[in-house]
Tab-separated table of C-alpha atoms in Angstrom:
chain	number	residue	atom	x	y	z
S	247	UNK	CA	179.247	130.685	198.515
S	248	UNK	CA	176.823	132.375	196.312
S	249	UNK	CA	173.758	130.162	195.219
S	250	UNK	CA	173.347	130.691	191.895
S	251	UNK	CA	170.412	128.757	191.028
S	252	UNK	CA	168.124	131.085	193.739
S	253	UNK	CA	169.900	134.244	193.922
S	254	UNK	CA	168.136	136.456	191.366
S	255	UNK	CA	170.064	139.744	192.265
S	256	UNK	CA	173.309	138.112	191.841
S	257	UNK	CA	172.330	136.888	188.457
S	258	UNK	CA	170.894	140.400	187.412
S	259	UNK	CA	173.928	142.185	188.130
S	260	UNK	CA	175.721	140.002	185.336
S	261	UNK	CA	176.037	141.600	181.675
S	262	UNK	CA	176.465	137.618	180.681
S	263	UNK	CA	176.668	138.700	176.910
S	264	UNK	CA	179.386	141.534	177.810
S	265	UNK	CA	181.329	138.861	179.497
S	266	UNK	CA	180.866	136.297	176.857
S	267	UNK	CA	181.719	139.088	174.033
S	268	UNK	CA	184.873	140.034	175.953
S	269	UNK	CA	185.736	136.096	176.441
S	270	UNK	CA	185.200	135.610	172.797
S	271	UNK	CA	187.522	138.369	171.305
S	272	UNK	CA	190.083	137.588	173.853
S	273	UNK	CA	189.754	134.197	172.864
S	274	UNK	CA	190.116	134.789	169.096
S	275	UNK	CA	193.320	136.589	169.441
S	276	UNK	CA	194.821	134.147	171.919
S	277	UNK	CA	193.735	131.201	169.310
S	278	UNK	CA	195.530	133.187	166.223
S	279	UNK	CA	198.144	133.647	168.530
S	280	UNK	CA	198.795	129.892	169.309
S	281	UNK	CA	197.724	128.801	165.709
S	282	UNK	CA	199.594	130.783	163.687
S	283	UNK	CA	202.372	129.332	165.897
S	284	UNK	CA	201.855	125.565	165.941
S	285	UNK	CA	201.300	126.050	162.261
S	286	UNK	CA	204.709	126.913	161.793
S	287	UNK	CA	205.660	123.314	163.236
S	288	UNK	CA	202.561	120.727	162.577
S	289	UNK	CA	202.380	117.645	164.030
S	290	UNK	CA	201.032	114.314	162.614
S	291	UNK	CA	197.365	114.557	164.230
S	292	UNK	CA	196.312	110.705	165.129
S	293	UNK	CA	193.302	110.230	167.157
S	294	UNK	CA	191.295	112.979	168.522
S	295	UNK	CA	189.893	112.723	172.354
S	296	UNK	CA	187.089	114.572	173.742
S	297	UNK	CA	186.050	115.662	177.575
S	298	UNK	CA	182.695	117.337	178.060
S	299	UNK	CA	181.957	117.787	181.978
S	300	UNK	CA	179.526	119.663	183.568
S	301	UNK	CA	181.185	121.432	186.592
S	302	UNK	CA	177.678	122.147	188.048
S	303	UNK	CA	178.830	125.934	188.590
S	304	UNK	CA	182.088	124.876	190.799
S	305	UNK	CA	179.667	123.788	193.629
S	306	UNK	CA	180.716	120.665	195.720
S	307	UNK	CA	180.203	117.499	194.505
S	308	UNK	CA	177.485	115.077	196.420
S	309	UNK	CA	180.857	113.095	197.581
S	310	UNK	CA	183.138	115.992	198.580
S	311	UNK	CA	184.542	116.324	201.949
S	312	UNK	CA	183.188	118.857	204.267
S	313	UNK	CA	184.508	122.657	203.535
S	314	UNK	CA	185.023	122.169	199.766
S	315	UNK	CA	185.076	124.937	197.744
S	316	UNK	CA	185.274	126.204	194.173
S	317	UNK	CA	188.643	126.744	194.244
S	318	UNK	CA	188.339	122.671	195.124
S	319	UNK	CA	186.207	121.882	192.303
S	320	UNK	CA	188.624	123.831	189.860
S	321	UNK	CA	191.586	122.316	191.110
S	322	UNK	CA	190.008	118.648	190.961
S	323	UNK	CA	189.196	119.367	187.290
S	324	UNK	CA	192.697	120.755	186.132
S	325	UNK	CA	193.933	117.649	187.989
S	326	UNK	CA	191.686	115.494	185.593
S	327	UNK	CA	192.588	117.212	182.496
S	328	UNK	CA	196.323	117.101	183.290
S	329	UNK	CA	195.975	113.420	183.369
S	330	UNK	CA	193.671	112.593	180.697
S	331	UNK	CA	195.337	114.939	178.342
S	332	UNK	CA	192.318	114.898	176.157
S	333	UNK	CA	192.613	116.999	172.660
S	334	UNK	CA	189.043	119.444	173.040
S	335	UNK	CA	187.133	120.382	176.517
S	336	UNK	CA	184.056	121.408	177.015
S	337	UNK	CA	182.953	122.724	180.296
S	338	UNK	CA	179.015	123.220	180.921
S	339	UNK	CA	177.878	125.399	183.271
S	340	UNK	CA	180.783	127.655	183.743
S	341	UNK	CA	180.443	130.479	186.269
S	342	UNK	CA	180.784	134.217	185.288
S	343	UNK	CA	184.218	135.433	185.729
S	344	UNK	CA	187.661	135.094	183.907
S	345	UNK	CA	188.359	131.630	182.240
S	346	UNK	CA	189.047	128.503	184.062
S	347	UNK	CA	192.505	127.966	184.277
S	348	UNK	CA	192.829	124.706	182.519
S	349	UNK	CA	196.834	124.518	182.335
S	350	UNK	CA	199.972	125.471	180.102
S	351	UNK	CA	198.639	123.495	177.404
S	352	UNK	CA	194.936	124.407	176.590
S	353	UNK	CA	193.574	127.675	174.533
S	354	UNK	CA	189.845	128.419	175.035
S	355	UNK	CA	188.115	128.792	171.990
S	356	UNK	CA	186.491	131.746	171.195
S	357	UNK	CA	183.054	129.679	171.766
S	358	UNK	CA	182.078	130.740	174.711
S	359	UNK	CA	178.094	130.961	175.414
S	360	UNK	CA	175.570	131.048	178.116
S	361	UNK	CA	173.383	128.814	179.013
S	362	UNK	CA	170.494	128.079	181.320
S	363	UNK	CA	172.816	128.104	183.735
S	364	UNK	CA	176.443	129.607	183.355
S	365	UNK	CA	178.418	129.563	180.362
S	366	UNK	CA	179.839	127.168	178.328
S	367	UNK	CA	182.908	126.829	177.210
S	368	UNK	CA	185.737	125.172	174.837
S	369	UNK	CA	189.451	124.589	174.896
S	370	UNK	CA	191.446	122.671	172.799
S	371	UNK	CA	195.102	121.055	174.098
S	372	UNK	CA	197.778	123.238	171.968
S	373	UNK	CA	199.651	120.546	170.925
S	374	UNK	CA	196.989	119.835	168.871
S	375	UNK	CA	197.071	122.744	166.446
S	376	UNK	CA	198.165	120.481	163.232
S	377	UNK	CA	197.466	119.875	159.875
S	378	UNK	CA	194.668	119.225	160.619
S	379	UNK	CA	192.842	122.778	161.589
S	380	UNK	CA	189.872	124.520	163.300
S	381	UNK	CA	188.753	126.395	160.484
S	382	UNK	CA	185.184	127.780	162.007
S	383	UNK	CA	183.828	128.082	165.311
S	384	UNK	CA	180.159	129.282	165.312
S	385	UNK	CA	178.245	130.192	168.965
S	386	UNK	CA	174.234	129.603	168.382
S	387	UNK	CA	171.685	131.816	170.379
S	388	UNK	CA	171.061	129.492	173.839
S	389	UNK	CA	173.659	128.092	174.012
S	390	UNK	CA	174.860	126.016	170.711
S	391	UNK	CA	178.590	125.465	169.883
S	392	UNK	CA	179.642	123.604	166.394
S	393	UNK	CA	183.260	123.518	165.489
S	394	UNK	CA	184.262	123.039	161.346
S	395	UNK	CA	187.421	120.962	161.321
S	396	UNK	CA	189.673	121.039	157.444
């Protein structure tokens, strides 16, 4: 397991703003995608729920068993999600890589940004694509995030 926090060559030999421009443009495409789509068939939108967690860079958790792993961590979170259902996540401190694999019925937003440590990053549950639309997603220098709902 790589410690991020200490490991300054590991973090050097990440282009974070090539990965977050290649997240965001394969993000916005994916989103259009699924939009354009749901938009076809809205739904009556009712409340709105919203899950912000800090996955602490997929390291073990203070009360994990021994030999947990990322692929732990990620799994307990999908787990979570699938059962909450809620309508937006945001993840902080996201490692580098591809996106998190958050389930069937969750787009990431093309808001993804880094931050003083990792990325962060924003999906929104599918089904939730209504009348009731994203219309602007801005990314702030740091790591800043604002969604415009109409």
């Amino acid at each position: 397991m790589v410690d991020y926090e200490e490991d300054d060559a590991f973090w050097a030999s990440i282009d974070v703003d090539a990965i977050i421009a290649e997240h965001n443009q394969s993000a916005s495409t994916q989103f259009a995608t699924t939009a354009h789509t749901q938009a076809q068939n809205p739904a009556v939108c009712g409340p709105i729920s919203f899950l912000t967690w800090n996955i602490a860079m997929l390291e073990p958790p203070f009360y994990a068993p021994p030999g947990w792993t990322a692929a732990d961590s990620e799994a307990h979170i999908r787990s979570v999600i699938a059962e909450k259902k809620p309508d937006l996540v945001h993840l902080q401190e996201v490692p580098p890589g591809p996106d998190l694999d958050l389930g069937p019925e969750y787009v990431m937003l093309p808001a993804r940004t880094s931050s003083h440590m990792g990325l962060l990053c924003t999906a929104l549950r599918t089904s939730r694509l209504c009348d009731v639309a994203l219309d602007r997603v801005q990314v702030f220098p740091g790591f800043g995030v604002m969604l415009t709902w109409r």
